[in-house]
């Protein structure tokens, strides 16, 4: 059974209950991790707390140098880490390579951003100073999901430590192996206790991290349901919570687009990583004038996608991460079809080993059907026609989530209207619903609270004090 990584040492869990880690393409067991325990978390928090004063006392330049070294190690071991990521998560190998590169880039980015953080000052009376200073929050709990375990783990851990915090990191129990390897390979270059990794599920390890009195902030990426529970727990203890939660992100396509290019764009937006992306497009609103040819083009291009084990050559889409997630997708599509929706391609699990679900185009859907109402997290593209742009905007905004929203159009007036009126933290025009270089966003509605990415995330991970200094009483 895999062990935790605490104080730069391999530490066996107090829990003897095991959770299997399974390859989603083959259904073969890759290994086991502990279920986790409050005792494991106690050890990790103690190590992080002991290390925080010295780590937080370093200059930002010194911490930047450490993050640059971590970045270099990730790139040196890119092939090893990418292969392990694909084996446990399922995504094609080229996506895993890009994920490692993105994680390495994020480590460098946050190291650099921390050096350039600035606080304000005021004009003061002669002989005194009046200014603001930002300080680390202390020990930060970082709890991340299974869809991008390396990128989300390394990125958020790097942001936290760049500004002087120490970390207790819990990767998803579905995809823990790459994170565990990175902790020992890269973060072990830091002083003991700066980054600690605890394995386990939500009840065994996640909740004890959230509830621990010495954890000053929680950075969580995951489901709305879990995020709400974490938010409630943090509220009771007045603990800082940064939560990026679910999405049901809309894409509006107007009649000014090239239909074939718009279909290819939609495939990238809806099927990237088999649709297992917080900002994946899950509601597609198409101008009625082009609706039928668009659906035909989307269906044809969807059928051409090569789906197989992510380690194989020329694979465009891998499997779904596990049987639980696969069954959720199957149920949503089946219930929607039973309620009157029409399938154009896909719509059933592939008859083969592994948890594969094909690209699925579906029309005739209503707002109340599961594929339009609930987060799917799978390669499903529900398409709905609209008659005018105001109607499309109203449909896009008619949901509790507001993580990302996209418009495909060559119309500048419509684009400006979209930017001002759509309810989303990440707004894109003719660009895919993924992070913009150097950008940041804050979720809207049930999609979370707190700024993610960029300089604003570093502000969330620090506290500001107002300081007035006189030389004598």
GROMACS .gro file of C-alpha atoms in nm:
model
  473
    1UNK     CA    1   0.000   0.000   0.000
    2UNK     CA    2   0.125   0.350  -0.087
    3UNK     CA    3   0.238   0.563   0.205
    4UNK     CA    4   0.189   0.930   0.284
    5UNK     CA    5   0.466   1.184   0.230
    6UNK     CA    6   0.515   1.389   0.549
    7UNK     CA    7   0.818   1.595   0.647
    8UNK     CA    8   1.005   1.468   0.340
    9UNK     CA    9   0.966   1.109   0.457
   10UNK     CA   10   0.754   0.816   0.352
   11UNK     CA   11   0.513   0.766   0.642
   12UNK     CA   12   0.273   0.468   0.655
   13UNK     CA   13  -0.089   0.551   0.718
   14UNK     CA   14  -0.257   0.470   1.046
   15UNK     CA   15  -0.544   0.334   0.836
   16UNK     CA   16  -0.529  -0.029   0.729
   17UNK     CA   17  -0.834   0.001   0.503
   18UNK     CA   18  -0.726   0.001   0.138
   19UNK     CA   19  -0.867   0.172  -0.170
   20UNK     CA   20  -0.782   0.032  -0.513
   21UNK     CA   21  -0.641   0.255  -0.788
   22UNK     CA   22  -0.760   0.122  -1.124
   23UNK     CA   23  -0.653   0.182  -1.485
   24UNK     CA   24  -0.976   0.303  -1.653
   25UNK     CA   25  -0.869   0.176  -1.996
   26UNK     CA   26  -0.805  -0.183  -1.885
   27UNK     CA   27  -0.986  -0.211  -1.548
   28UNK     CA   28  -0.662  -0.350  -1.402
   29UNK     CA   29  -0.565  -0.261  -1.046
   30UNK     CA   30  -0.254  -0.042  -1.038
   31UNK     CA   31  -0.207  -0.035  -0.662
   32UNK     CA   32  -0.368   0.052  -0.332
   33UNK     CA   33  -0.376   0.358  -0.110
   34UNK     CA   34  -0.500   0.395   0.248
   35UNK     CA   35  -0.846   0.528   0.321
   36UNK     CA   36  -0.680   0.791   0.539
   37UNK     CA   37  -0.729   0.892   0.900
   38UNK     CA   38  -0.739   1.192   1.131
   39UNK     CA   39  -0.408   1.069   1.273
   40UNK     CA   40  -0.244   1.092   0.931
   41UNK     CA   41  -0.369   1.447   0.894
   42UNK     CA   42  -0.250   1.537   1.244
   43UNK     CA   43   0.104   1.430   1.154
   44UNK     CA   44   0.097   1.623   0.827
   45UNK     CA   45  -0.041   1.942   0.982
   46UNK     CA   46   0.214   1.926   1.264
   47UNK     CA   47   0.497   1.899   1.010
   48UNK     CA   48   0.355   2.186   0.805
   49UNK     CA   49   0.306   2.406   1.111
   50UNK     CA   50   0.662   2.343   1.231
   51UNK     CA   51   0.804   2.438   0.891
   52UNK     CA   52   0.593   2.746   0.823
   53UNK     CA   53   0.779   3.009   1.024
   54UNK     CA   54   1.115   2.948   0.857
   55UNK     CA   55   0.965   2.900   0.511
   56UNK     CA   56   0.750   3.211   0.542
   57UNK     CA   57   1.053   3.402   0.665
   58UNK     CA   58   1.246   3.347   0.342
   59UNK     CA   59   1.252   3.617   0.079
   60UNK     CA   60   1.018   3.576  -0.220
   61UNK     CA   61   1.331   3.553  -0.436
   62UNK     CA   62   1.451   3.248  -0.240
   63UNK     CA   63   1.112   3.080  -0.270
   64UNK     CA   64   1.109   3.157  -0.643
   65UNK     CA   65   1.440   2.976  -0.682
   66UNK     CA   66   1.295   2.670  -0.509
   67UNK     CA   67   0.991   2.670  -0.738
   68UNK     CA   68   1.215   2.701  -1.043
   69UNK     CA   69   1.399   2.389  -0.930
   70UNK     CA   70   1.068   2.205  -0.889
   71UNK     CA   71   0.967   2.314  -1.239
   72UNK     CA   72   1.292   2.182  -1.384
   73UNK     CA   73   1.251   1.846  -1.210
   74UNK     CA   74   0.900   1.805  -1.351
   75UNK     CA   75   1.027   1.871  -1.702
   76UNK     CA   76   1.322   1.634  -1.659
   77UNK     CA   77   1.079   1.356  -1.563
   78UNK     CA   78   0.803   1.453  -1.805
   79UNK     CA   79   0.778   1.117  -1.983
   80UNK     CA   80   0.768   0.912  -1.663
   81UNK     CA   81   0.504   1.135  -1.503
   82UNK     CA   82   0.294   1.166  -1.819
   83UNK     CA   83   0.280   0.790  -1.864
   84UNK     CA   84   0.178   0.735  -1.501
   85UNK     CA   85  -0.086   1.007  -1.532
   86UNK     CA   86  -0.234   0.845  -1.842
   87UNK     CA   87  -0.235   0.499  -1.685
   88UNK     CA   88  -0.427   0.610  -1.375
   89UNK     CA   89  -0.652   0.880  -1.527
   90UNK     CA   90  -0.700   0.761  -1.885
   91UNK     CA   91  -0.635   1.073  -2.090
   92UNK     CA   92  -0.428   1.043  -2.410
   93UNK     CA   93  -0.054   1.061  -2.358
   94UNK     CA   94  -0.020   1.390  -2.547
   95UNK     CA   95  -0.262   1.552  -2.301
   96UNK     CA   96  -0.067   1.412  -2.007
   97UNK     CA   97   0.257   1.553  -2.149
   98UNK     CA   98   0.090   1.891  -2.186
   99UNK     CA   99  -0.036   1.865  -1.830
  100UNK     CA  100   0.316   1.810  -1.695
  101UNK     CA  101   0.446   2.103  -1.898
  102UNK     CA  102   0.158   2.318  -1.773
  103UNK     CA  103   0.229   2.222  -1.412
  104UNK     CA  104   0.597   2.307  -1.451
  105UNK     CA  105   0.505   2.640  -1.607
  106UNK     CA  106   0.266   2.717  -1.321
  107UNK     CA  107   0.536   2.653  -1.060
  108UNK     CA  108   0.761   2.906  -1.231
  109UNK     CA  109   0.475   3.150  -1.285
  110UNK     CA  110   0.372   3.162  -0.920
  111UNK     CA  111   0.732   3.191  -0.807
  112UNK     CA  112   0.770   3.494  -1.031
  113UNK     CA  113   0.434   3.650  -0.941
  114UNK     CA  114   0.513   3.629  -0.570
  115UNK     CA  115   0.832   3.829  -0.620
  116UNK     CA  116   0.632   4.110  -0.779
  117UNK     CA  117   0.347   4.130  -0.525
  118UNK     CA  118   0.295   4.483  -0.400
  119UNK     CA  119   0.104   4.632  -0.107
  120UNK     CA  120  -0.001   4.993  -0.070
  121UNK     CA  121   0.123   5.278   0.144
  122UNK     CA  122  -0.020   5.612   0.246
  123UNK     CA  123   0.130   5.954   0.290
  124UNK     CA  124   0.223   5.976   0.658
  125UNK     CA  125   0.317   6.248   0.902
  126UNK     CA  126   0.685   6.336   0.928
  127UNK     CA  127   0.874   6.078   1.133
  128UNK     CA  128   0.629   5.791   1.093
  129UNK     CA  129   0.534   5.522   0.843
  130UNK     CA  130   0.187   5.406   0.737
  131UNK     CA  131   0.171   5.108   0.502
  132UNK     CA  132   0.026   4.762   0.432
  133UNK     CA  133   0.211   4.432   0.450
  134UNK     CA  134   0.096   4.094   0.322
  135UNK     CA  135   0.166   3.781   0.528
  136UNK     CA  136   0.121   3.407   0.467
  137UNK     CA  137  -0.199   3.259   0.606
  138UNK     CA  138  -0.010   2.967   0.760
  139UNK     CA  139  -0.095   2.605   0.683
  140UNK     CA  140  -0.311   2.565   0.371
  141UNK     CA  141  -0.510   2.252   0.289
  142UNK     CA  142  -0.507   2.181  -0.087
  143UNK     CA  143  -0.770   1.929  -0.199
  144UNK     CA  144  -0.788   1.864  -0.572
  145UNK     CA  145  -0.991   1.639  -0.808
  146UNK     CA  146  -0.902   1.353  -1.038
  147UNK     CA  147  -0.942   1.508  -1.385
  148UNK     CA  148  -0.621   1.714  -1.380
  149UNK     CA  149  -0.436   1.576  -1.078
  150UNK     CA  150  -0.092   1.706  -1.176
  151UNK     CA  151  -0.187   2.049  -1.308
  152UNK     CA  152  -0.433   2.132  -1.031
  153UNK     CA  153  -0.217   1.981  -0.760
  154UNK     CA  154   0.115   2.141  -0.855
  155UNK     CA  155  -0.045   2.472  -0.951
  156UNK     CA  156  -0.232   2.523  -0.626
  157UNK     CA  157   0.045   2.389  -0.404
  158UNK     CA  158   0.293   2.617  -0.584
  159UNK     CA  159   0.070   2.921  -0.537
  160UNK     CA  160   0.036   2.850  -0.165
  161UNK     CA  161   0.406   2.799  -0.097
  162UNK     CA  162   0.517   3.086  -0.323
  163UNK     CA  163   0.380   3.336  -0.071
  164UNK     CA  164   0.517   3.157   0.236
  165UNK     CA  165   0.245   2.913   0.335
  166UNK     CA  166   0.308   2.545   0.398
  167UNK     CA  167   0.074   2.280   0.261
  168UNK     CA  168  -0.114   1.962   0.338
  169UNK     CA  169  -0.211   1.824  -0.002
  170UNK     CA  170  -0.474   1.558  -0.065
  171UNK     CA  171  -0.504   1.432  -0.422
  172UNK     CA  172  -0.813   1.245  -0.535
  173UNK     CA  173  -0.826   0.882  -0.430
  174UNK     CA  174  -0.906   0.799  -0.796
  175UNK     CA  175  -0.578   0.940  -0.931
  176UNK     CA  176  -0.323   0.965  -0.646
  177UNK     CA  177  -0.018   0.791  -0.788
  178UNK     CA  178   0.129   1.067  -1.004
  179UNK     CA  179   0.085   1.321  -0.724
  180UNK     CA  180   0.255   1.086  -0.477
  181UNK     CA  181   0.546   1.045  -0.716
  182UNK     CA  182   0.576   1.423  -0.764
  183UNK     CA  183   0.578   1.482  -0.388
  184UNK     CA  184   0.878   1.254  -0.345
  185UNK     CA  185   1.049   1.351  -0.667
  186UNK     CA  186   1.012   1.730  -0.675
  187UNK     CA  187   0.865   1.877  -0.357
  188UNK     CA  188   1.113   1.679  -0.148
  189UNK     CA  189   1.372   1.936  -0.260
  190UNK     CA  190   1.203   2.183  -0.025
  191UNK     CA  191   1.273   2.195   0.350
  192UNK     CA  192   1.093   1.916   0.542
  193UNK     CA  193   0.730   1.996   0.616
  194UNK     CA  194   0.677   2.262   0.351
  195UNK     CA  195   0.471   2.025   0.132
  196UNK     CA  196   0.307   1.718   0.284
  197UNK     CA  197   0.086   1.474   0.095
  198UNK     CA  198  -0.186   1.269   0.263
  199UNK     CA  199  -0.361   0.988   0.076
  200UNK     CA  200  -0.721   0.887   0.127
  201UNK     CA  201  -1.081   0.964   0.044
  202UNK     CA  202  -1.298   1.255   0.156
  203UNK     CA  203  -1.418   1.118   0.490
  204UNK     CA  204  -1.083   0.960   0.576
  205UNK     CA  205  -0.845   1.243   0.487
  206UNK     CA  206  -1.028   1.537   0.330
  207UNK     CA  207  -1.266   1.620   0.612
  208UNK     CA  208  -0.997   1.601   0.883
  209UNK     CA  209  -0.789   1.852   0.684
  210UNK     CA  210  -1.086   2.089   0.658
  211UNK     CA  211  -1.170   2.054   1.027
  212UNK     CA  212  -0.817   2.083   1.168
  213UNK     CA  213  -0.783   2.399   1.382
  214UNK     CA  214  -0.424   2.460   1.268
  215UNK     CA  215  -0.521   2.471   0.899
  216UNK     CA  216  -0.580   2.838   0.819
  217UNK     CA  217  -0.722   2.810   0.468
  218UNK     CA  218  -0.869   2.551   0.233
  219UNK     CA  219  -0.817   2.556  -0.142
  220UNK     CA  220  -1.061   2.308  -0.295
  221UNK     CA  221  -1.138   2.217  -0.656
  222UNK     CA  222  -1.419   1.967  -0.704
  223UNK     CA  223  -1.791   1.906  -0.696
  224UNK     CA  224  -2.056   2.150  -0.582
  225UNK     CA  225  -2.188   1.911  -0.318
  226UNK     CA  226  -1.848   1.860  -0.155
  227UNK     CA  227  -1.763   2.227  -0.190
  228UNK     CA  228  -2.080   2.329  -0.007
  229UNK     CA  229  -1.992   2.096   0.281
  230UNK     CA  230  -1.640   2.238   0.296
  231UNK     CA  231  -1.775   2.592   0.284
  232UNK     CA  232  -2.011   2.519   0.572
  233UNK     CA  233  -1.728   2.369   0.779
  234UNK     CA  234  -1.500   2.664   0.708
  235UNK     CA  235  -1.779   2.907   0.791
  236UNK     CA  236  -1.829   2.751   1.134
  237UNK     CA  237  -1.461   2.799   1.217
  238UNK     CA  238  -1.424   3.130   1.027
  239UNK     CA  239  -1.159   2.972   0.806
  240UNK     CA  240  -1.067   3.106   0.463
  241UNK     CA  241  -1.216   2.895   0.180
  242UNK     CA  242  -1.131   2.920  -0.189
  243UNK     CA  243  -1.369   2.695  -0.382
  244UNK     CA  244  -1.382   2.616  -0.754
  245UNK     CA  245  -1.684   2.393  -0.801
  246UNK     CA  246  -1.911   2.262  -1.074
  247UNK     CA  247  -2.006   2.401  -1.411
  248UNK     CA  248  -2.265   2.354  -1.683
  249UNK     CA  249  -2.101   2.589  -1.922
  250UNK     CA  250  -2.284   2.735  -2.223
  251UNK     CA  251  -2.158   2.788  -2.577
  252UNK     CA  252  -2.351   3.021  -2.808
  253UNK     CA  253  -2.293   2.983  -3.183
  254UNK     CA  254  -2.447   3.246  -3.408
  255UNK     CA  255  -2.515   3.238  -3.782
  256UNK     CA  256  -2.201   3.438  -3.874
  257UNK     CA  257  -1.962   3.146  -3.817
  258UNK     CA  258  -1.810   2.895  -4.056
  259UNK     CA  259  -2.011   2.582  -3.974
  260UNK     CA  260  -1.731   2.327  -4.014
  261UNK     CA  261  -1.493   2.535  -3.804
  262UNK     CA  262  -1.763   2.591  -3.541
  263UNK     CA  263  -1.824   2.215  -3.521
  264UNK     CA  264  -1.451   2.150  -3.474
  265UNK     CA  265  -1.438   2.423  -3.208
  266UNK     CA  266  -1.734   2.262  -3.027
  267UNK     CA  267  -1.565   1.922  -3.028
  268UNK     CA  268  -1.264   2.074  -2.853
  269UNK     CA  269  -1.483   2.264  -2.607
  270UNK     CA  270  -1.714   1.973  -2.522
  271UNK     CA  271  -1.495   1.664  -2.558
  272UNK     CA  272  -1.153   1.782  -2.436
  273UNK     CA  273  -1.027   1.521  -2.188
  274UNK     CA  274  -1.344   1.321  -2.266
  275UNK     CA  275  -1.549   1.612  -2.133
  276UNK     CA  276  -1.393   1.568  -1.789
  277UNK     CA  277  -1.313   1.933  -1.736
  278UNK     CA  278  -1.473   2.184  -1.499
  279UNK     CA  279  -1.505   2.436  -1.781
  280UNK     CA  280  -1.619   2.190  -2.049
  281UNK     CA  281  -1.903   2.308  -2.272
  282UNK     CA  282  -2.218   2.118  -2.168
  283UNK     CA  283  -2.496   2.336  -2.318
  284UNK     CA  284  -2.476   2.439  -2.685
  285UNK     CA  285  -2.711   2.704  -2.823
  286UNK     CA  286  -2.708   2.736  -3.204
  287UNK     CA  287  -2.880   2.991  -3.428
  288UNK     CA  288  -3.179   2.821  -3.590
  289UNK     CA  289  -3.066   2.929  -3.940
  290UNK     CA  290  -2.764   2.698  -3.918
  291UNK     CA  291  -2.887   2.445  -3.661
  292UNK     CA  292  -2.940   2.144  -3.889
  293UNK     CA  293  -2.614   2.173  -4.089
  294UNK     CA  294  -2.425   2.241  -3.767
  295UNK     CA  295  -2.562   1.928  -3.597
  296UNK     CA  296  -2.478   1.727  -3.909
  297UNK     CA  297  -2.119   1.857  -3.910
  298UNK     CA  298  -2.079   1.802  -3.535
  299UNK     CA  299  -2.213   1.446  -3.565
  300UNK     CA  300  -1.984   1.362  -3.856
  301UNK     CA  301  -1.677   1.503  -3.683
  302UNK     CA  302  -1.768   1.332  -3.355
  303UNK     CA  303  -1.784   0.993  -3.524
  304UNK     CA  304  -1.432   1.045  -3.661
  305UNK     CA  305  -1.271   1.074  -3.316
  306UNK     CA  306  -1.040   0.782  -3.233
  307UNK     CA  307  -1.114   0.654  -2.882
  308UNK     CA  308  -0.885   0.402  -2.714
  309UNK     CA  309  -0.630   0.345  -2.438
  310UNK     CA  310  -0.447   0.674  -2.393
  311UNK     CA  311  -0.110   0.500  -2.433
  312UNK     CA  312  -0.194   0.403  -2.791
  313UNK     CA  313  -0.083   0.614  -3.088
  314UNK     CA  314  -0.318   0.863  -3.256
  315UNK     CA  315  -0.580   0.849  -2.981
  316UNK     CA  316  -0.807   1.153  -2.960
  317UNK     CA  317  -1.006   1.050  -2.654
  318UNK     CA  318  -0.948   0.811  -2.367
  319UNK     CA  319  -1.188   0.643  -2.123
  320UNK     CA  320  -1.398   0.786  -1.842
  321UNK     CA  321  -1.207   0.787  -1.512
  322UNK     CA  322  -1.407   0.513  -1.334
  323UNK     CA  323  -1.726   0.310  -1.334
  324UNK     CA  324  -1.905   0.553  -1.103
  325UNK     CA  325  -1.855   0.844  -1.342
  326UNK     CA  326  -1.940   0.629  -1.644
  327UNK     CA  327  -2.268   0.519  -1.486
  328UNK     CA  328  -2.357   0.882  -1.413
  329UNK     CA  329  -2.314   0.975  -1.781
  330UNK     CA  330  -2.512   0.672  -1.898
  331UNK     CA  331  -2.796   0.753  -1.659
  332UNK     CA  332  -2.815   1.119  -1.766
  333UNK     CA  333  -2.829   1.037  -2.136
  334UNK     CA  334  -3.073   0.747  -2.092
  335UNK     CA  335  -3.312   0.956  -1.883
  336UNK     CA  336  -3.298   1.242  -2.133
  337UNK     CA  337  -3.368   1.012  -2.427
  338UNK     CA  338  -3.657   0.856  -2.236
  339UNK     CA  339  -3.795   1.209  -2.192
  340UNK     CA  340  -3.786   1.275  -2.567
  341UNK     CA  341  -3.430   1.374  -2.657
  342UNK     CA  342  -3.287   1.250  -2.989
  343UNK     CA  343  -2.945   1.086  -3.028
  344UNK     CA  344  -2.739   1.158  -3.340
  345UNK     CA  345  -2.431   0.957  -3.241
  346UNK     CA  346  -2.298   0.782  -2.933
  347UNK     CA  347  -2.534   0.739  -2.642
  348UNK     CA  348  -2.419   0.400  -2.509
  349UNK     CA  349  -2.111   0.258  -2.339
  350UNK     CA  350  -1.867   0.096  -2.580
  351UNK     CA  351  -1.879  -0.285  -2.579
  352UNK     CA  352  -1.519  -0.345  -2.476
  353UNK     CA  353  -1.289  -0.362  -2.175
  354UNK     CA  354  -1.248  -0.031  -2.000
  355UNK     CA  355  -1.483   0.253  -1.909
  356UNK     CA  356  -1.530   0.406  -2.252
  357UNK     CA  357  -1.819   0.633  -2.348
  358UNK     CA  358  -1.825   0.770  -2.704
  359UNK     CA  359  -1.871   1.129  -2.821
  360UNK     CA  360  -2.245   1.187  -2.805
  361UNK     CA  361  -2.452   1.446  -2.992
  362UNK     CA  362  -2.806   1.492  -2.865
  363UNK     CA  363  -3.091   1.728  -2.964
  364UNK     CA  364  -3.455   1.774  -2.868
  365UNK     CA  365  -3.349   1.847  -2.511
  366UNK     CA  366  -3.521   2.073  -2.260
  367UNK     CA  367  -3.379   2.268  -1.967
  368UNK     CA  368  -3.523   2.020  -1.717
  369UNK     CA  369  -3.364   1.709  -1.870
  370UNK     CA  370  -3.054   1.574  -1.691
  371UNK     CA  371  -2.809   1.648  -1.975
  372UNK     CA  372  -2.907   2.016  -1.953
  373UNK     CA  373  -2.977   2.053  -1.581
  374UNK     CA  374  -2.693   1.860  -1.414
  375UNK     CA  375  -2.317   1.863  -1.457
  376UNK     CA  376  -2.229   1.569  -1.683
  377UNK     CA  377  -1.848   1.559  -1.688
  378UNK     CA  378  -1.843   1.345  -1.999
  379UNK     CA  379  -1.829   1.368  -2.381
  380UNK     CA  380  -2.191   1.473  -2.433
  381UNK     CA  381  -2.292   1.765  -2.658
  382UNK     CA  382  -2.659   1.870  -2.613
  383UNK     CA  383  -2.762   2.115  -2.888
  384UNK     CA  384  -3.056   2.359  -2.871
  385UNK     CA  385  -3.170   2.603  -3.145
  386UNK     CA  386  -3.248   2.968  -3.070
  387UNK     CA  387  -3.425   3.239  -3.271
  388UNK     CA  388  -3.252   3.561  -3.160
  389UNK     CA  389  -2.942   3.657  -2.965
  390UNK     CA  390  -3.128   3.789  -2.662
  391UNK     CA  391  -3.297   3.449  -2.629
  392UNK     CA  392  -2.957   3.277  -2.648
  393UNK     CA  393  -2.819   3.498  -2.372
  394UNK     CA  394  -3.121   3.431  -2.153
  395UNK     CA  395  -3.080   3.055  -2.204
  396UNK     CA  396  -2.708   3.073  -2.127
  397UNK     CA  397  -2.775   3.259  -1.801
  398UNK     CA  398  -3.062   3.034  -1.695
  399UNK     CA  399  -2.858   2.807  -1.469
  400UNK     CA  400  -2.724   2.809  -1.114
  401UNK     CA  401  -2.366   2.759  -1.237
  402UNK     CA  402  -2.143   3.035  -1.374
  403UNK     CA  403  -1.794   2.896  -1.421
  404UNK     CA  404  -1.728   2.968  -1.791
  405UNK     CA  405  -1.919   3.079  -2.101
  406UNK     CA  406  -1.819   3.097  -2.468
  407UNK     CA  407  -1.947   3.276  -2.779
  408UNK     CA  408  -1.856   3.191  -3.138
  409UNK     CA  409  -1.933   3.493  -3.357
  410UNK     CA  410  -1.777   3.743  -3.596
  411UNK     CA  411  -2.012   4.017  -3.473
  412UNK     CA  412  -1.840   4.278  -3.255
  413UNK     CA  413  -2.168   4.422  -3.115
  414UNK     CA  414  -2.289   4.076  -3.012
  415UNK     CA  415  -1.951   3.995  -2.862
  416UNK     CA  416  -1.957   4.311  -2.651
  417UNK     CA  417  -2.313   4.241  -2.541
  418UNK     CA  418  -2.210   3.887  -2.446
  419UNK     CA  419  -1.909   4.006  -2.244
  420UNK     CA  420  -2.124   4.246  -2.045
  421UNK     CA  421  -2.434   4.033  -1.990
  422UNK     CA  422  -2.335   3.667  -1.955
  423UNK     CA  423  -2.299   3.540  -1.596
  424UNK     CA  424  -1.965   3.361  -1.574
  425UNK     CA  425  -1.624   3.396  -1.417
  426UNK     CA  426  -1.441   3.297  -1.734
  427UNK     CA  427  -1.579   3.455  -2.052
  428UNK     CA  428  -1.443   3.364  -2.394
  429UNK     CA  429  -1.518   3.484  -2.748
  430UNK     CA  430  -1.391   3.251  -3.020
  431UNK     CA  431  -1.151   3.097  -2.767
  432UNK     CA  432  -1.177   2.761  -2.587
  433UNK     CA  433  -1.310   2.749  -2.229
  434UNK     CA  434  -0.976   2.699  -2.064
  435UNK     CA  435  -0.752   2.935  -1.868
  436UNK     CA  436  -0.632   3.237  -2.060
  437UNK     CA  437  -0.254   3.289  -2.036
  438UNK     CA  438  -0.185   3.495  -1.726
  439UNK     CA  439  -0.553   3.539  -1.653
  440UNK     CA  440  -0.762   3.485  -1.347
  441UNK     CA  441  -1.131   3.437  -1.275
  442UNK     CA  442  -1.381   3.422  -0.993
  443UNK     CA  443  -1.671   3.178  -1.024
  444UNK     CA  444  -2.032   3.297  -1.028
  445UNK     CA  445  -2.324   3.140  -0.844
  446UNK     CA  446  -2.296   2.774  -0.747
  447UNK     CA  447  -1.960   2.744  -0.925
  448UNK     CA  448  -1.768   2.863  -0.621
  449UNK     CA  449  -1.612   3.152  -0.434
  450UNK     CA  450  -1.271   3.315  -0.444
  451UNK     CA  451  -1.033   3.400  -0.727
  452UNK     CA  452  -0.843   3.119  -0.891
  453UNK     CA  453  -0.518   3.147  -1.088
  454UNK     CA  454  -0.290   3.443  -1.134
  455UNK     CA  455  -0.197   3.727  -0.901
  456UNK     CA  456  -0.543   3.729  -0.745
  457UNK     CA  457  -0.499   3.375  -0.615
  458UNK     CA  458  -0.185   3.488  -0.431
  459UNK     CA  459  -0.389   3.766  -0.270
  460UNK     CA  460  -0.643   3.505  -0.155
  461UNK     CA  461  -0.362   3.298  -0.005
  462UNK     CA  462  -0.222   3.585   0.200
  463UNK     CA  463  -0.363   3.825   0.458
  464UNK     CA  464  -0.299   4.197   0.466
  465UNK     CA  465  -0.220   4.401   0.777
  466UNK     CA  466  -0.228   4.778   0.804
  467UNK     CA  467   0.084   4.905   0.981
  468UNK     CA  468   0.154   5.241   1.142
  469UNK     CA  469   0.501   5.294   1.287
  470UNK     CA  470   0.615   5.584   1.504
  471UNK     CA  471   0.969   5.599   1.641
  472UNK     CA  472   0.862   5.656   2.002
  473UNK     CA  473   0.564   5.711   2.229
   0.00000   0.00000   0.00000
